[in-house]
mmCIF file of C-alpha atoms and ligand atoms in Angstrom:
data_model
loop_
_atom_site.group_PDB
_atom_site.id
_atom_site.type_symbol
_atom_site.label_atom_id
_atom_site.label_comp_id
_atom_site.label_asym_id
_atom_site.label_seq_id
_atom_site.Cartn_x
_atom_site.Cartn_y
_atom_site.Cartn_z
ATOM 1 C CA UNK H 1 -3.179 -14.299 -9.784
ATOM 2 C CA UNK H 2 -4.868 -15.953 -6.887
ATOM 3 C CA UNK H 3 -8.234 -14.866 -5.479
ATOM 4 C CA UNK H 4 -8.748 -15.300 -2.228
ATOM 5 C CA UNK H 5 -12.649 -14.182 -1.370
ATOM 6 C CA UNK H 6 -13.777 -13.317 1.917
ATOM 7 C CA UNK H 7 -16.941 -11.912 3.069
ATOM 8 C CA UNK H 8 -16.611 -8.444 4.623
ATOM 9 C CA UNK H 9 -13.646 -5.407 4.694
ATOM 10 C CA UNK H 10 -12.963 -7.022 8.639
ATOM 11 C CA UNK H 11 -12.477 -10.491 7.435
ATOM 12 C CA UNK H 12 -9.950 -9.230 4.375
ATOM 13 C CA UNK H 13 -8.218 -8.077 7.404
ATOM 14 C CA UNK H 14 -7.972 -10.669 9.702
ATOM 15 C CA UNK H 15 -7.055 -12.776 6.625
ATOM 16 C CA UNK H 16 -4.194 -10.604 5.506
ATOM 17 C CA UNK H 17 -3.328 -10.818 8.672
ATOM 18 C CA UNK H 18 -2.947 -13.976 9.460
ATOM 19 C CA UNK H 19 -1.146 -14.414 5.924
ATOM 20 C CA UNK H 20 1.164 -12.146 7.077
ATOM 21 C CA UNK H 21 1.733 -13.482 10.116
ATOM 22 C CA UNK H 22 2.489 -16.271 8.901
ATOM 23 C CA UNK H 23 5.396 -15.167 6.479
ATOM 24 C CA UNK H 24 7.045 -13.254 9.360
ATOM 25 C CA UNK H 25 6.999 -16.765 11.257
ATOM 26 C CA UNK H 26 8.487 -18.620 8.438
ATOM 27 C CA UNK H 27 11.140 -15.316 8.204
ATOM 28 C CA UNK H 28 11.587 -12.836 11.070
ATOM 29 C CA UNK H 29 13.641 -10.811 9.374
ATOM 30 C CA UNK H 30 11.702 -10.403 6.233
ATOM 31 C CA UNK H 31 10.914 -7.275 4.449
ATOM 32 C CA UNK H 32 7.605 -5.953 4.152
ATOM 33 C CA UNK H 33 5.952 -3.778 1.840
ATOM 34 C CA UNK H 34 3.100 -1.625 3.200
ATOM 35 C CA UNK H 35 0.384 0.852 2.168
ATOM 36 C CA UNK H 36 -2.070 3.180 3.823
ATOM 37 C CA UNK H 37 -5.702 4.375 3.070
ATOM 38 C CA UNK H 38 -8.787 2.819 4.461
ATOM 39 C CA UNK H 39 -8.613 -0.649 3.161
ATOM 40 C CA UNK H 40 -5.216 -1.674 4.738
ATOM 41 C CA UNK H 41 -6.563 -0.673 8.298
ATOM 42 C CA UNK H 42 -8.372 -3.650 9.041
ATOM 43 C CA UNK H 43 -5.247 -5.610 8.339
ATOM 44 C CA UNK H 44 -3.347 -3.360 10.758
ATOM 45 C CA UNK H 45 -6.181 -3.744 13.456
ATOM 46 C CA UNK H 46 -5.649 -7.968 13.041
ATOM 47 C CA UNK H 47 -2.065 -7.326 12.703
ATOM 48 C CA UNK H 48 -1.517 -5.352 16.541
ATOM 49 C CA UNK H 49 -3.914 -8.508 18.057
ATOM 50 C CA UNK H 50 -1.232 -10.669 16.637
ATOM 51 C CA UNK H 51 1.491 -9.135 18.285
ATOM 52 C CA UNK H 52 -0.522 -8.891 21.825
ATOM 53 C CA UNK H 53 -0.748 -12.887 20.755
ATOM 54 C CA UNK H 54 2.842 -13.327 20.396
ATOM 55 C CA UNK H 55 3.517 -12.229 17.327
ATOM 56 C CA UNK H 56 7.059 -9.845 16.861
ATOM 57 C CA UNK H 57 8.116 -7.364 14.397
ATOM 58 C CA UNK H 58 11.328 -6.233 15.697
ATOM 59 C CA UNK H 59 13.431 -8.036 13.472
ATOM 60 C CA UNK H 60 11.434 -7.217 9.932
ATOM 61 C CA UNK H 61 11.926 -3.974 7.862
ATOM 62 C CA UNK H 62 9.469 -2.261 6.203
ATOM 63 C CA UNK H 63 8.705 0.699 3.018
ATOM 64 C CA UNK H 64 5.499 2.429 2.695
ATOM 65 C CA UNK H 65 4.512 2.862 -0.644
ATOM 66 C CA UNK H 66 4.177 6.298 -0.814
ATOM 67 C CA UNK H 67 3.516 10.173 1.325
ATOM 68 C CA UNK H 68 2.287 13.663 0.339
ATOM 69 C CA UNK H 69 4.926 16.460 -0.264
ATOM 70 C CA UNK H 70 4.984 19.144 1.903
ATOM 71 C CA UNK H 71 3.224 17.538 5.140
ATOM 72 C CA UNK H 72 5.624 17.001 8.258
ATOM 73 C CA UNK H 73 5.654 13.965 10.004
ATOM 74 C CA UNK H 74 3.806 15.194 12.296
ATOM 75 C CA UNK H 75 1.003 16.606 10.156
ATOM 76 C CA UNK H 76 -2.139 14.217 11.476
ATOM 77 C CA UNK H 77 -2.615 13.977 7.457
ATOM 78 C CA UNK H 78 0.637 12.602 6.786
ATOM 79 C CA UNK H 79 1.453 8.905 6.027
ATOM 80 C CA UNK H 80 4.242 8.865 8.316
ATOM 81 C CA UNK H 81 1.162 10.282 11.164
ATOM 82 C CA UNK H 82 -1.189 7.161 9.789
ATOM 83 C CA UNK H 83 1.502 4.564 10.173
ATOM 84 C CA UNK H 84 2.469 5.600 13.375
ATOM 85 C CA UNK H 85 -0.894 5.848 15.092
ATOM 86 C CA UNK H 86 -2.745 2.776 13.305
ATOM 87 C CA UNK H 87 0.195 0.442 13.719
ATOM 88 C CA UNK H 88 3.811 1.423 14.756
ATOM 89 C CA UNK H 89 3.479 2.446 17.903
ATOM 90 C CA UNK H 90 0.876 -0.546 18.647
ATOM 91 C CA UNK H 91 4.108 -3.159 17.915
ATOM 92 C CA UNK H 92 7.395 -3.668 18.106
ATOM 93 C CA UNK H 93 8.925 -2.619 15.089
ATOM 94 C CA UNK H 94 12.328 -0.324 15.869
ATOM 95 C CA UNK H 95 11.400 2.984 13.823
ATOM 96 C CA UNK H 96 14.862 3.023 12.053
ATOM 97 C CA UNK H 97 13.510 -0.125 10.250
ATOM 98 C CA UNK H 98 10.192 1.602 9.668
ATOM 99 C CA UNK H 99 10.737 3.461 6.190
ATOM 100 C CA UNK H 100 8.308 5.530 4.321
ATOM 101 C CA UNK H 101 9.641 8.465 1.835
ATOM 102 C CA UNK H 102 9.743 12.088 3.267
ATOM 103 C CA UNK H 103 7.525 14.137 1.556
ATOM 104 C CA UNK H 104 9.028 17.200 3.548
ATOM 105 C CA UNK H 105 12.411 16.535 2.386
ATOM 106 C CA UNK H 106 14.179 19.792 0.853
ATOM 107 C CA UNK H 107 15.454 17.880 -1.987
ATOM 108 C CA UNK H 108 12.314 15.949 -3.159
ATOM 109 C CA UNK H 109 14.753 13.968 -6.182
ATOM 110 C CA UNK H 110 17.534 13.286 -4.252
ATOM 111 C CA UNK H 111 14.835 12.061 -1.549
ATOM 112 C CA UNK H 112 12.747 9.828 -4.581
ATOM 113 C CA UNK H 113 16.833 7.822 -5.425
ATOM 114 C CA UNK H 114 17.748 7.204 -1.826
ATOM 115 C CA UNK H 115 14.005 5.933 -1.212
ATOM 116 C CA UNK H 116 14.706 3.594 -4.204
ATOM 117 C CA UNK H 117 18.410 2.848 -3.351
ATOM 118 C CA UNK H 118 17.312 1.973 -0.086
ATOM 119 C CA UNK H 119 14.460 -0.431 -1.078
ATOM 120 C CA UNK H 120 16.917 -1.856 -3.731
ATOM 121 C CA UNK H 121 18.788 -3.244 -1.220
ATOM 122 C CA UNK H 122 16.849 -5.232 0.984
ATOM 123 C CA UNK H 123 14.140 -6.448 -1.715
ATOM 124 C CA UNK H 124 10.723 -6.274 -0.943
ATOM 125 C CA UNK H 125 9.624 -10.021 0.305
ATOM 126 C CA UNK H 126 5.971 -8.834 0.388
ATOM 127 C CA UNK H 127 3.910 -5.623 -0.846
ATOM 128 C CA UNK H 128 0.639 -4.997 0.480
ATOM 129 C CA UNK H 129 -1.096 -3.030 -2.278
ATOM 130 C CA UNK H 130 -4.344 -0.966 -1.946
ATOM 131 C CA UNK H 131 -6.338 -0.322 -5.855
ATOM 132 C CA UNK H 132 -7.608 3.177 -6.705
ATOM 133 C CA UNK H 133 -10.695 3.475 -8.718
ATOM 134 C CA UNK H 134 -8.617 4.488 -11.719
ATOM 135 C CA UNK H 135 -6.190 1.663 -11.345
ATOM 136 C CA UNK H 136 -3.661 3.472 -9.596
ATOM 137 C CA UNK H 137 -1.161 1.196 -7.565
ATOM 138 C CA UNK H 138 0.904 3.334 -4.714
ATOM 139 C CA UNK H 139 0.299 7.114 -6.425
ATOM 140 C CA UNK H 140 1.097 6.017 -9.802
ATOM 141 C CA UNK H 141 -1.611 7.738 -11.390
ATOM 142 C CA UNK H 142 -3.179 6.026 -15.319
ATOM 143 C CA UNK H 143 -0.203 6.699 -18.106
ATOM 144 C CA UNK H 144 3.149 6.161 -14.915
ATOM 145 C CA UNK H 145 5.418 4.632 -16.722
ATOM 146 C CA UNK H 146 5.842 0.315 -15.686
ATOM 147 C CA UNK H 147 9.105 1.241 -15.686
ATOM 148 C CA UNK H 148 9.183 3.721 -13.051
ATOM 149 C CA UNK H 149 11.302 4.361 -9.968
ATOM 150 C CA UNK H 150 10.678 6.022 -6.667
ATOM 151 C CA UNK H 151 9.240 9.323 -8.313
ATOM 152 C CA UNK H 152 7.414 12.428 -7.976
ATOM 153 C CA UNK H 153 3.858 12.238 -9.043
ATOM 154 C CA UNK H 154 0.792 15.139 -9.688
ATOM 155 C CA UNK H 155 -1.654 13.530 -8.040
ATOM 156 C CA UNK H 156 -5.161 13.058 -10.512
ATOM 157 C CA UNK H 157 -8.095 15.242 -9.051
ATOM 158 C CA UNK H 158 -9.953 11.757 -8.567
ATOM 159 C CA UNK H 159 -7.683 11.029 -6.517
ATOM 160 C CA UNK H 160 -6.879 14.077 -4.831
ATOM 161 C CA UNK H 161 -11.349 14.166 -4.590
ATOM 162 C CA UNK H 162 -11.263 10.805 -2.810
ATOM 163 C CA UNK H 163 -8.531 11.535 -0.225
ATOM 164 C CA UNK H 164 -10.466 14.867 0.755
ATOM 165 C CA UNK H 165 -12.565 12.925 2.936
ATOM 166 C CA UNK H 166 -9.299 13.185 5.223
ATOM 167 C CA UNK H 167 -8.564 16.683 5.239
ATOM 168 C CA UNK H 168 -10.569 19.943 6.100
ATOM 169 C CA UNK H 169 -11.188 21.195 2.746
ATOM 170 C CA UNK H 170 -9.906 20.022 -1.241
ATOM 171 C CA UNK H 171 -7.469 22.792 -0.841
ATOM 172 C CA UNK H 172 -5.417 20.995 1.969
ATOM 173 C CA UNK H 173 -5.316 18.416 -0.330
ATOM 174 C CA UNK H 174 -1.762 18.454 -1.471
ATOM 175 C CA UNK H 175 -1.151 18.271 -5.468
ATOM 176 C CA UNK H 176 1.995 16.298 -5.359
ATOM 177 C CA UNK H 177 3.552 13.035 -3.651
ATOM 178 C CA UNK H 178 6.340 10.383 -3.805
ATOM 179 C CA UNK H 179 5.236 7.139 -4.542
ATOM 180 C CA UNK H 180 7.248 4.114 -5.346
ATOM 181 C CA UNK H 181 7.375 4.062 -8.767
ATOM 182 C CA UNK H 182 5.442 0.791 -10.451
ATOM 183 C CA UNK H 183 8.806 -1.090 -11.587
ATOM 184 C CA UNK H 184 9.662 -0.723 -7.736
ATOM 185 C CA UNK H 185 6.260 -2.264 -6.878
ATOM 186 C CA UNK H 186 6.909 -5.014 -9.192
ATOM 187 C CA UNK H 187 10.424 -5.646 -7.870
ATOM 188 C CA UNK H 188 8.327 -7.127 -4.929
ATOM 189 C CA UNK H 189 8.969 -11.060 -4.775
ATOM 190 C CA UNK H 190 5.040 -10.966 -3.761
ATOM 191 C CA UNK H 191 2.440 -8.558 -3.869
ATOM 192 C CA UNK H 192 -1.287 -8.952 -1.884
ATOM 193 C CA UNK H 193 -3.792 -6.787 -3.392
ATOM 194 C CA UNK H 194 -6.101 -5.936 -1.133
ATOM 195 C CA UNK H 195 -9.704 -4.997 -2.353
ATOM 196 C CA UNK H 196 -12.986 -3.458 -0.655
ATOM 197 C CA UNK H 197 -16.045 -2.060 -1.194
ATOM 198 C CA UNK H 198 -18.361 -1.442 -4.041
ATOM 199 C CA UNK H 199 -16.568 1.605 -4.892
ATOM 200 C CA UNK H 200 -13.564 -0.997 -6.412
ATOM 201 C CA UNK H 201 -15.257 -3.207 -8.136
ATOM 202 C CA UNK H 202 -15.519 -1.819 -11.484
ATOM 203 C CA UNK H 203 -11.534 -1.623 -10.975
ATOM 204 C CA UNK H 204 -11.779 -5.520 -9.889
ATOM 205 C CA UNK H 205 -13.567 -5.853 -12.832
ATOM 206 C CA UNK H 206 -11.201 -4.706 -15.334
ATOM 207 C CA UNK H 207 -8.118 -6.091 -13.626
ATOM 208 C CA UNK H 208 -9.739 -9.466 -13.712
ATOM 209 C CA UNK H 209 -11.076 -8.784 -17.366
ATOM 210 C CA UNK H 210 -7.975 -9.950 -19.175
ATOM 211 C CA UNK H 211 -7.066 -7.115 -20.438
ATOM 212 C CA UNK H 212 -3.153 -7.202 -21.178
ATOM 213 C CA UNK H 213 -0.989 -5.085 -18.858
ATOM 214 C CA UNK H 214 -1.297 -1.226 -20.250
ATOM 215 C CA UNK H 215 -0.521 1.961 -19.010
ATOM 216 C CA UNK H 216 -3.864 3.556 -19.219
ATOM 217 C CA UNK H 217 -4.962 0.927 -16.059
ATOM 218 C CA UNK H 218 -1.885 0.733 -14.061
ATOM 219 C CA UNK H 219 -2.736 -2.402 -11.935
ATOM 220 C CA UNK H 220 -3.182 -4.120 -15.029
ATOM 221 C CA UNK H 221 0.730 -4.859 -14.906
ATOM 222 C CA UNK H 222 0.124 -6.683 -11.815
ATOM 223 C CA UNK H 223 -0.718 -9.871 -14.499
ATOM 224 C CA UNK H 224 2.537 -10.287 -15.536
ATOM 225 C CA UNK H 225 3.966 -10.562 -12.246
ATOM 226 C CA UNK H 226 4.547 -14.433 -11.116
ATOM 227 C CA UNK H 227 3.317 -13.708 -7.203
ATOM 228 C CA UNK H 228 -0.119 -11.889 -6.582
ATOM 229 C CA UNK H 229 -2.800 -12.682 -4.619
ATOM 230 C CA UNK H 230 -6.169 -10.513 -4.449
ATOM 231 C CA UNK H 231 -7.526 -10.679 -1.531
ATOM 232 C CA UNK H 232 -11.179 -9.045 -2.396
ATOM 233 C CA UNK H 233 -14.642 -8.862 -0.297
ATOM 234 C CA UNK H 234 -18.567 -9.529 -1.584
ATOM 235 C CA UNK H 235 -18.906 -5.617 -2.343
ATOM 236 C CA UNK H 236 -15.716 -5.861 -4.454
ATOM 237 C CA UNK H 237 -16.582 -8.689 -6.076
ATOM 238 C CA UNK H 238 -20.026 -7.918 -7.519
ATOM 239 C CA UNK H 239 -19.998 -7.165 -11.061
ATOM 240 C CA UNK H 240 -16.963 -9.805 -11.542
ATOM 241 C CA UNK H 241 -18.885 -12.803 -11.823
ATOM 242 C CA UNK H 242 -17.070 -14.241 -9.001
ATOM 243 C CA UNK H 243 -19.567 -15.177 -6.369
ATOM 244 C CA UNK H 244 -18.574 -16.045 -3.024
HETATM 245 P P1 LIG V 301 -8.162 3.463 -0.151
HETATM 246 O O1 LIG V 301 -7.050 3.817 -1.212
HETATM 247 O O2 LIG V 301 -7.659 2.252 0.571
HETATM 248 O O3 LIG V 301 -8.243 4.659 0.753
HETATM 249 O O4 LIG V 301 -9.407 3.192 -0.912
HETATM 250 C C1 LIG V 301 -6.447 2.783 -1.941
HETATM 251 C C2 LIG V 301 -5.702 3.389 -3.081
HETATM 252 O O5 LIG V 301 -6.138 4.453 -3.576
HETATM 253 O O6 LIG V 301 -4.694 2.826 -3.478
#
């Protein structure tokens, strides 16, 4: 895994960024893997000043990692509501090529195999990856399965507790989502990690640690794939013994 250390959460995203930008150059018609949350935002920010620049997404295809079940598209909660307003519909990306899994879907199984069918065949060229605190990659919560497809998940109350900072109240939280499953992560020819904030770096910690890949610390699988670079900030990093 490469480490790439920047300062501060802006510069992670103006480095992403230009990382990005610069894989789309080399392949317009690439396929890109996205997430949502706070720490991807920046990237998103640097990624709409690139496109006022020049740069164009109408030829690439993207998959969001994952969305709640039972929120609409429209629900201001929703991932599909995120993607839209912090980057969509800042760029030029046709929204038929825009895919994230619908959470409001009657059939939620049939839903989880067409996400995966659909990903299958284009091949991720690049995932952007957020950590959780536990470890979790997408929603796939400490003991997923590495082999796991597009699934259901119950979300963990730590995580459902750190997302309420979103909603209203914990009880808007929903309990379940889809996420791609971790074999579906790892199917990625790349991954970037992306990692900010104090709040990760015990989770930094342990991924860098050495720890062989396990269940109990899902990201801990990203060692074993031949692609990854973490792209991590000062806050992240303390506690690593990686200075700056
Ligand atoms: P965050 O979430 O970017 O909102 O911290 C990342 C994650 O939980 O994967």
């Amino acid at each position: 895994m490469n480490i790439i250390k920047v300062q501060d959460y802006d510069e992670m995203g103006s480095v992403t960024a230009d990382y990005v930008s610069e894989k789309i150059q080399d392949n317009p018609e690439m396929t890109l893997g996205l997430a949502t949350g706070s720490t991807p935002k920046s990237t998103y920010k640097h990624l709409i000043e690139a496109h006022q620049k020049g740069t164009s997404f109408k030829h690439i295809t993207t998959f969001n990692l994952d969305e709640y079940v039972g929120l609409k598209p429209n629900d201001p909660n929703s991932y599909h509501y995120y993607m839209n307003k912090f980057f969509f519909q800042h760029i030029d990306i046709p929204s038929e090529k825009a895919h994230l899994p619908n959470g409001h879907s009657r059939n939620i199984s049939q839903e989880c195999e067409e996400y995966e069918k659909k990903i299958k065949s284009h091949m991720i060229d690049l995932q952007i990856l957020g950590i959780g605190a536990n470890g979790h990659i997408g929603f796939n919560e400490p003991g997923t399965s590495f082999e796991s497809n597009t699934h259901v998940v119950e979300l963990a109350d730590s995580t459902r507790r750190a997302n309420a900072r979103f909603f209203s109240s914990l009880e808007e939280v929903p309990t379940h989502a889809i996420t791609m499953g971790i074999a579906s992560i790892m199917s990625s020819k790349e991954i970037v990690l992306l990692v900010s904030g104090e709040a990760k770096s015990e989770a930094l910690e342990r991924l860098l640690s050495g720890e062989e890949p396990n269940e109990s610390f899902p990201a801990s699988i990203l060692r074993s794939h031949p692609h990854v670079t973490i792209i991590a900030d000062k806050e992240a990093l303390m506690g690593t013994g990686i200075k700056l």
